[in-house]
Short mmCIF file of C-alpha atoms in Angstrom, two decimals:
data_model
loop_
_atom_site.label_atom_id
_atom_site.label_comp_id
_atom_site.label_asym_id
_atom_site.label_seq_id
_atom_site.Cartn_x
_atom_site.Cartn_y
_atom_site.Cartn_z
CA UNK A 1 -7.43 14.80 -3.48
CA UNK A 2 -6.39 12.69 -6.44
CA UNK A 3 -2.70 13.39 -6.59
CA UNK A 4 -1.27 12.97 -3.11
CA UNK A 5 2.38 12.07 -3.41
CA UNK A 6 4.32 9.44 -1.53
CA UNK A 7 5.85 12.16 0.61
CA UNK A 8 2.46 12.58 2.25
CA UNK A 9 3.12 9.15 3.75
CA UNK A 10 6.34 10.21 5.44
CA UNK A 11 6.04 10.59 9.17
CA UNK A 12 6.77 14.13 10.28
CA UNK A 13 7.18 12.95 13.83
CA UNK A 14 4.25 14.04 15.94
CA UNK A 15 3.18 17.30 14.36
CA UNK A 16 1.45 15.75 11.34
CA UNK A 17 -0.17 12.81 13.05
CA UNK A 18 -3.85 12.49 13.73
CA UNK A 19 -5.26 12.15 17.21
CA UNK A 20 -7.06 8.98 16.26
CA UNK A 21 -3.69 7.29 15.94
CA UNK A 22 -3.80 6.08 19.52
CA UNK A 23 -3.34 2.35 19.78
CA UNK A 24 -4.01 1.75 23.43
CA UNK A 25 -6.35 4.64 24.29
CA UNK A 26 -9.69 3.32 23.05
CA UNK A 27 -12.94 5.07 22.30
CA UNK A 28 -14.46 3.45 25.36
CA UNK A 29 -12.43 5.61 27.74
CA UNK A 30 -14.38 8.19 29.73
CA UNK A 31 -14.50 11.65 28.14
CA UNK A 32 -15.24 14.89 29.92
CA UNK A 33 -16.08 18.37 28.58
CA UNK A 34 -18.52 19.21 25.89
CA UNK A 35 -17.42 20.71 22.60
CA UNK A 36 -16.58 17.92 20.08
CA UNK A 37 -15.18 20.46 17.64
CA UNK A 38 -12.67 21.87 20.11
CA UNK A 39 -9.25 20.61 21.12
CA UNK A 40 -8.71 17.26 22.84
CA UNK A 41 -6.60 16.88 25.96
CA UNK A 42 -5.28 13.40 26.72
CA UNK A 43 -4.15 13.12 30.32
CA UNK A 44 -2.30 10.39 32.19
CA UNK A 45 -0.68 8.73 29.16
CA UNK A 46 2.74 7.37 28.29
CA UNK A 47 3.81 8.62 24.86
CA UNK A 48 5.87 6.77 22.26
CA UNK A 49 6.82 9.46 19.77
CA UNK A 50 8.12 7.22 16.99
CA UNK A 51 11.60 8.73 17.27
CA UNK A 52 12.95 7.93 20.72
CA UNK A 53 13.01 4.46 22.22
CA UNK A 54 12.09 5.65 25.72
CA UNK A 55 8.49 6.54 26.51
CA UNK A 56 7.51 9.99 27.73
CA UNK A 57 5.87 8.91 30.96
CA UNK A 58 2.91 10.48 32.76
CA UNK A 59 2.37 12.92 29.91
CA UNK A 60 -0.43 15.21 28.78
CA UNK A 61 -1.12 15.67 25.07
CA UNK A 62 -3.18 18.36 23.32
CA UNK A 63 -4.64 17.72 19.86
CA UNK A 64 -6.02 20.67 17.88
CA UNK A 65 -7.61 20.26 14.44
CA UNK A 66 -6.20 16.72 14.12
CA UNK A 67 -2.64 17.83 14.88
CA UNK A 68 -0.73 17.19 18.09
CA UNK A 69 0.07 20.69 19.31
CA UNK A 70 1.52 20.08 22.76
CA UNK A 71 3.15 17.31 24.81
CA UNK A 72 4.16 17.94 28.37
CA UNK A 73 4.79 16.14 31.63
CA UNK A 74 3.40 19.26 33.31
CA UNK A 75 -0.35 19.85 33.67
CA UNK A 76 -2.04 21.29 30.57
CA UNK A 77 -5.46 22.80 30.07
CA UNK A 78 -7.69 23.45 27.06
CA UNK A 79 -10.60 25.80 26.64
CA UNK A 80 -13.64 23.72 25.74
CA UNK A 81 -13.20 20.55 23.78
CA UNK A 82 -12.74 17.15 25.38
CA UNK A 83 -10.61 15.72 28.14
CA UNK A 84 -9.77 12.03 27.96
CA UNK A 85 -8.10 10.24 30.85
CA UNK A 86 -5.74 7.68 29.33
CA UNK A 87 -5.53 5.68 32.51
CA UNK A 88 -1.79 5.14 32.21
CA UNK A 89 -2.07 3.59 28.73
CA UNK A 90 0.35 4.29 25.88
CA UNK A 91 -0.34 6.85 23.15
CA UNK A 92 1.60 6.55 19.89
CA UNK A 93 1.59 7.86 16.33
CA UNK A 94 -0.72 6.19 13.87
CA UNK A 95 1.02 3.56 11.77
CA UNK A 96 1.12 3.64 7.96
CA UNK A 97 0.85 0.58 5.71
CA UNK A 98 2.14 1.53 2.27
CA UNK A 99 1.36 -1.84 0.63
CA UNK A 100 -2.18 -2.72 1.64
CA UNK A 101 -4.94 -4.44 -0.34
CA UNK A 102 -8.36 -3.47 1.02
CA UNK A 103 -10.41 -5.71 -1.25
CA UNK A 104 -7.92 -8.57 -1.55
CA UNK A 105 -7.05 -9.16 2.09
CA UNK A 106 -10.44 -9.88 3.63
CA UNK A 107 -11.55 -12.97 1.71
CA UNK A 108 -10.03 -16.36 1.03
CA UNK A 109 -8.96 -16.66 -2.61
CA UNK A 110 -11.68 -19.18 -3.53
CA UNK A 111 -14.36 -16.95 -2.01
CA UNK A 112 -12.91 -13.89 -3.72
CA UNK A 113 -12.90 -15.53 -7.15
CA UNK A 114 -16.55 -16.56 -6.75
CA UNK A 115 -17.97 -13.35 -5.27
CA UNK A 116 -19.49 -10.33 -6.95
CA UNK A 117 -18.11 -6.84 -6.43
CA UNK A 118 -20.76 -6.00 -3.84
CA UNK A 119 -19.59 -8.81 -1.57
CA UNK A 120 -15.92 -7.94 -2.16
CA UNK A 121 -16.35 -4.24 -1.38
CA UNK A 122 -18.44 -4.90 1.76
CA UNK A 123 -15.76 -7.26 3.05
CA UNK A 124 -13.13 -4.61 2.37
CA UNK A 125 -15.14 -1.89 4.10
CA UNK A 126 -15.64 -3.99 7.22
CA UNK A 127 -12.01 -5.06 7.17
CA UNK A 128 -10.74 -1.50 6.95
CA UNK A 129 -12.50 -0.58 10.17
CA UNK A 130 -10.37 -3.24 11.83
CA UNK A 131 -7.28 -1.80 10.14
CA UNK A 132 -7.97 1.50 11.94
CA UNK A 133 -8.60 -0.27 15.24
CA UNK A 134 -5.19 -1.97 14.89
CA UNK A 135 -3.61 1.47 14.88
CA UNK A 136 -3.14 2.11 11.14
CA UNK A 137 -4.40 5.60 10.37
CA UNK A 138 -3.18 5.68 6.75
CA UNK A 139 -2.94 2.98 4.10
CA UNK A 140 -1.73 3.08 0.51
CA UNK A 141 -4.02 0.65 -1.27
CA UNK A 142 -1.73 -0.69 -3.95
CA UNK A 143 -4.06 -2.76 -6.08
CA UNK A 144 -7.79 -3.31 -6.46
CA UNK A 145 -10.98 -1.31 -6.76
CA UNK A 146 -11.22 0.24 -3.28
CA UNK A 147 -12.65 3.60 -4.35
CA UNK A 148 -16.08 3.02 -2.81
CA UNK A 149 -14.48 2.15 0.52
CA UNK A 150 -12.37 5.30 0.40
CA UNK A 151 -15.40 7.45 -0.43
CA UNK A 152 -17.41 6.02 2.48
CA UNK A 153 -14.54 6.69 4.91
CA UNK A 154 -13.80 10.17 3.55
CA UNK A 155 -17.47 11.11 3.87
CA UNK A 156 -17.53 10.01 7.48
CA UNK A 157 -20.08 7.30 6.78
CA UNK A 158 -17.89 4.51 8.12
CA UNK A 159 -14.74 4.38 10.24
CA UNK A 160 -11.45 3.54 8.58
CA UNK A 161 -7.97 4.84 7.81
CA UNK A 162 -7.04 7.61 5.39
CA UNK A 163 -6.65 5.86 2.02
CA UNK A 164 -4.41 6.52 -0.98
CA UNK A 165 -5.81 4.24 -3.69
CA UNK A 166 -4.00 3.03 -6.81
CA UNK A 167 -7.00 1.33 -8.37
CA UNK A 168 -6.60 -1.61 -10.73
CA UNK A 169 -2.93 -2.53 -11.26
CA UNK A 170 -1.77 -2.60 -14.88
CA UNK A 171 -0.13 -5.61 -16.52
CA UNK A 172 1.02 -6.65 -19.95
CA UNK A 173 -0.43 -9.72 -21.62
CA UNK A 174 1.11 -12.75 -19.93
CA UNK A 175 2.17 -10.58 -17.00
CA UNK A 176 1.55 -10.67 -13.28
CA UNK A 177 -2.06 -9.43 -13.47
CA UNK A 178 -3.16 -11.34 -16.59
CA UNK A 179 -6.14 -13.47 -15.55
CA UNK A 180 -7.37 -14.35 -19.05
CA UNK A 181 -7.94 -18.10 -19.62
CA UNK A 182 -4.98 -20.05 -20.97
CA UNK A 183 -6.86 -20.86 -24.16
CA UNK A 184 -7.84 -17.24 -24.84
CA UNK A 185 -5.22 -16.70 -27.57
CA UNK A 186 -5.21 -15.07 -29.97
CA UNK A 187 -7.35 -12.63 -28.06
CA UNK A 188 -10.50 -11.40 -29.73
CA UNK A 189 -10.54 -7.57 -29.30
CA UNK A 190 -14.35 -7.59 -29.41
CA UNK A 191 -14.71 -10.21 -26.65
CA UNK A 192 -15.93 -9.01 -23.22
CA UNK A 193 -13.33 -8.29 -20.57
CA UNK A 194 -13.00 -10.72 -17.65
CA UNK A 195 -15.19 -9.86 -14.65
CA UNK A 196 -12.34 -8.54 -12.51
CA UNK A 197 -11.10 -6.26 -15.28
CA UNK A 198 -14.60 -5.02 -16.08
CA UNK A 199 -14.93 -3.99 -12.45
CA UNK A 200 -11.64 -2.16 -12.13
CA UNK A 201 -9.78 -4.79 -10.12
CA UNK A 202 -6.96 -4.91 -12.68
CA UNK A 203 -6.09 -3.76 -16.20
CA UNK A 204 -4.28 -5.61 -19.01
CA UNK A 205 -2.80 -3.37 -21.70
CA UNK A 206 -0.04 -3.61 -24.33
CA UNK A 207 1.70 -1.00 -26.47
CA UNK A 208 2.12 2.71 -25.89
CA UNK A 209 -1.32 3.86 -27.09
CA UNK A 210 -3.19 1.25 -25.05
CA UNK A 211 -1.20 1.68 -21.80
CA UNK A 212 -1.60 5.45 -22.13
CA UNK A 213 -5.36 5.13 -22.37
CA UNK A 214 -5.58 2.61 -19.53
CA UNK A 215 -3.44 4.81 -17.28
CA UNK A 216 -5.68 7.79 -17.99
CA UNK A 217 -8.77 5.71 -17.21
CA UNK A 218 -7.31 4.70 -13.85
CA UNK A 219 -6.50 8.32 -12.99
CA UNK A 220 -10.01 9.27 -14.13
CA UNK A 221 -11.56 6.95 -11.54
CA UNK A 222 -9.83 8.88 -8.77
CA UNK A 223 -6.53 7.06 -8.29
CA UNK A 224 -3.85 8.70 -6.15
CA UNK A 225 -1.14 6.86 -8.08
CA UNK A 226 -0.74 4.19 -10.76
CA UNK A 227 0.43 0.64 -10.01
CA UNK A 228 2.03 -1.53 -12.70
CA UNK A 229 3.53 -5.00 -12.85
CA UNK A 230 7.08 -4.61 -14.17
CA UNK A 231 8.14 -8.20 -13.55
CA UNK A 232 7.05 -11.71 -12.67
CA UNK A 233 5.07 -12.62 -9.59
CA UNK A 234 4.68 -15.37 -7.05
CA UNK A 235 0.94 -15.78 -7.58
CA UNK A 236 1.13 -15.27 -11.35
CA UNK A 237 -0.38 -17.77 -13.75
CA UNK A 238 1.96 -17.32 -16.71
CA UNK A 239 5.22 -15.59 -15.78
CA UNK A 240 8.37 -16.74 -13.93
CA UNK A 241 9.89 -14.41 -11.34
CA UNK A 242 12.85 -13.38 -13.47
CA UNK A 243 11.01 -11.97 -16.48
CA UNK A 244 11.07 -8.24 -17.22
CA UNK A 245 7.65 -6.89 -18.13
CA UNK A 246 6.66 -3.79 -20.03
CA UNK A 247 9.13 -2.22 -22.42
CA UNK A 248 10.88 1.01 -21.52
CA UNK A 249 8.60 2.94 -23.89
CA UNK A 250 5.45 1.44 -22.34
CA UNK A 251 6.66 2.23 -18.83
CA UNK A 252 7.68 5.73 -19.81
CA UNK A 253 4.25 6.35 -21.34
CA UNK A 254 2.55 5.33 -18.08
CA UNK A 255 4.94 7.49 -16.05
CA UNK A 256 4.22 10.45 -18.35
CA UNK A 257 0.47 10.09 -17.70
CA UNK A 258 1.08 10.00 -13.94
CA UNK A 259 3.45 12.97 -13.98
CA UNK A 260 1.02 15.00 -16.07
CA UNK A 261 -1.41 14.54 -13.18
CA UNK A 262 1.27 15.41 -10.62
CA UNK A 263 1.51 11.89 -9.27
CA UNK A 264 3.73 8.83 -9.71
CA UNK A 265 3.99 5.15 -10.63
CA UNK A 266 4.61 2.23 -8.28
CA UNK A 267 5.91 -1.01 -9.81
CA UNK A 268 5.63 -4.61 -8.64
CA UNK A 269 9.16 -5.91 -9.39
CA UNK A 270 11.67 -8.28 -7.81
CA UNK A 271 14.79 -8.36 -10.02
CA UNK A 272 17.70 -6.03 -10.82
CA UNK A 273 17.14 -5.84 -14.58
CA UNK A 274 13.46 -4.97 -14.27
CA UNK A 275 14.06 -2.49 -11.46
CA UNK A 276 16.77 -0.67 -13.39
CA UNK A 277 14.48 -0.34 -16.41
CA UNK A 278 11.70 1.01 -14.18
CA UNK A 279 14.00 3.58 -12.58
CA UNK A 280 15.15 4.81 -16.00
CA UNK A 281 11.50 5.16 -17.03
CA UNK A 282 10.74 7.29 -13.96
CA UNK A 283 9.01 4.85 -11.59
CA UNK A 284 9.19 6.17 -8.02
CA UNK A 285 8.45 3.17 -5.77
CA UNK A 286 9.59 -0.42 -6.17
CA UNK A 287 7.13 -2.83 -4.60
CA UNK A 288 8.90 -5.92 -3.17
CA UNK A 289 12.44 -6.04 -4.64
CA UNK A 290 13.48 -9.13 -2.66
CA UNK A 291 15.67 -10.46 -5.52
CA UNK A 292 17.96 -7.43 -5.77
CA UNK A 293 21.53 -8.72 -6.04
CA UNK A 294 23.45 -5.81 -7.54
CA UNK A 295 24.73 -2.82 -5.63
CA UNK A 296 24.22 -0.78 -8.81
CA UNK A 297 20.45 -1.21 -8.49
CA UNK A 298 20.37 0.15 -4.95
CA UNK A 299 22.69 3.00 -5.93
CA UNK A 300 20.34 3.92 -8.79
CA UNK A 301 17.43 3.91 -6.37
CA UNK A 302 19.26 6.19 -3.97
CA UNK A 303 20.47 8.55 -6.71
CA UNK A 304 16.98 8.86 -8.23
CA UNK A 305 15.09 9.16 -4.92
CA UNK A 306 13.23 5.91 -5.55
CA UNK A 307 11.65 4.24 -2.53
CA UNK A 308 11.98 0.53 -1.78
CA UNK A 309 8.53 -0.59 -0.65
CA UNK A 310 9.54 -3.97 0.70
CA UNK A 311 7.58 -6.19 3.08
CA UNK A 312 8.94 -8.34 5.94
CA UNK A 313 7.76 -11.55 4.27
CA UNK A 314 9.34 -14.82 5.38
CA UNK A 315 8.71 -18.51 4.72
CA UNK A 316 7.49 -19.11 8.26
CA UNK A 317 4.33 -20.17 10.08
CA UNK A 318 2.52 -17.03 8.88
CA UNK A 319 3.33 -17.51 5.21
CA UNK A 320 0.80 -17.37 2.42
CA UNK A 321 -0.42 -20.74 1.18
CA UNK A 322 -0.44 -21.13 -2.60
CA UNK A 323 -2.47 -23.57 -4.72
CA UNK A 324 0.44 -24.89 -6.84
CA UNK A 325 3.93 -26.24 -6.23
CA UNK A 326 5.32 -23.72 -8.73
CA UNK A 327 3.90 -20.75 -6.81
CA UNK A 328 5.12 -22.21 -3.52
CA UNK A 329 8.64 -22.54 -4.96
CA UNK A 330 8.54 -18.93 -6.18
CA UNK A 331 7.44 -17.81 -2.70
CA UNK A 332 10.43 -19.60 -1.18
CA UNK A 333 12.79 -17.93 -3.66
CA UNK A 334 11.40 -14.47 -2.90
CA UNK A 335 11.34 -14.79 0.87
CA UNK A 336 14.91 -16.16 0.92
CA UNK A 337 15.99 -12.68 -0.21
CA UNK A 338 14.02 -10.63 2.32
CA UNK A 339 16.65 -10.25 5.04
CA UNK A 340 19.60 -9.64 2.71
CA UNK A 341 17.82 -6.90 0.72
CA UNK A 342 16.71 -5.08 3.88
CA UNK A 343 20.31 -5.03 5.11
CA UNK A 344 21.81 -3.99 1.79
CA UNK A 345 19.26 -1.21 1.25
CA UNK A 346 19.79 0.19 4.74
CA UNK A 347 23.56 0.13 4.26
CA UNK A 348 23.24 1.97 0.92
CA UNK A 349 20.88 4.56 2.42
CA UNK A 350 17.90 3.73 0.19
CA UNK A 351 14.58 5.03 1.50
CA UNK A 352 12.56 2.06 2.78
CA UNK A 353 8.77 2.04 3.16
CA UNK A 354 6.93 -0.52 5.30
CA UNK A 355 3.94 -2.53 4.22
CA UNK A 356 2.19 -5.84 4.86
CA UNK A 357 1.00 -7.04 1.42
CA UNK A 358 -1.62 -9.10 3.24
CA UNK A 359 -3.63 -11.19 0.76
CA UNK A 360 -6.59 -13.58 0.84
CA UNK A 361 -6.55 -14.23 4.57
CA UNK A 362 -8.65 -12.24 7.06
CA UNK A 363 -6.89 -14.07 9.91
CA UNK A 364 -3.42 -13.07 8.69
CA UNK A 365 -4.53 -9.49 8.05
CA UNK A 366 -5.56 -9.22 11.70
#
């Protein structure tokens, strides 16, 4: 379905979670009983329900039509279906990564920039199987052409998580997603698009008519939402962190396209000024936000039911490695704000979504 909303990512405790969400009960466990279409009974498991700290020990769990329908420490039985002995392992809800990049996380950046789309998509498909095996049963792919991977998973052709795909993120000229060569100004409208843009990995658009058309094209490809760059980025070529990108009218035009299709816009932004503009335009999720300083910004987010999709990124041994000193300095600035923004947002009561934003490192993604 093209227009799943962010609320489909909210955990509804156990009743809306898929049986495949087990982390420690693997497919290699012995299964008894015959009907694969019937209910599944997990026996001899400890259950972490995602709500209570204590495990439900020595439990039995029934899954019917991909929903957990019973949990009990007393013996349970099912008619037909399968019985899986958990062997004392732990069963838990499937995790959700709301800031995942299927086709950007499974190659080093140099390999990515010198590969064709076939190589990139295959790497993403193989990588997403490992995402599922790590216990993530849903991902929101927040930038890149991952539609073929989603289609293969949805059709049951290859294992992987449920995917909500944003498609190519939109950027203004000189913005976070602008990959045009430095010397390509003034731009020739008749010149071919860069390879990544031709293949739906990103979209550069300026002005209300052009951003409207680009947003409609992204929805047309099957996007569940639209991703834009509303401010500067760490890995950007041209823009500092503190710039505000896209005018209010441009943002509002993109939001209008999304709302007409019963979906929403997510915005890559770090700073107060840019976030406040995005909220006024109707953006519903702020991706990152580590440079929020003003209480007013968080209050606006709370009042307008805007989610903070922040990632636990720190300048530690697991940090991303950037090719330039400028990008490294921007990374340090961003990650210095991680802890303070988490605390301030929690105190204000802003809704916080969890994601990894893993990029260009198969080892880190794992």
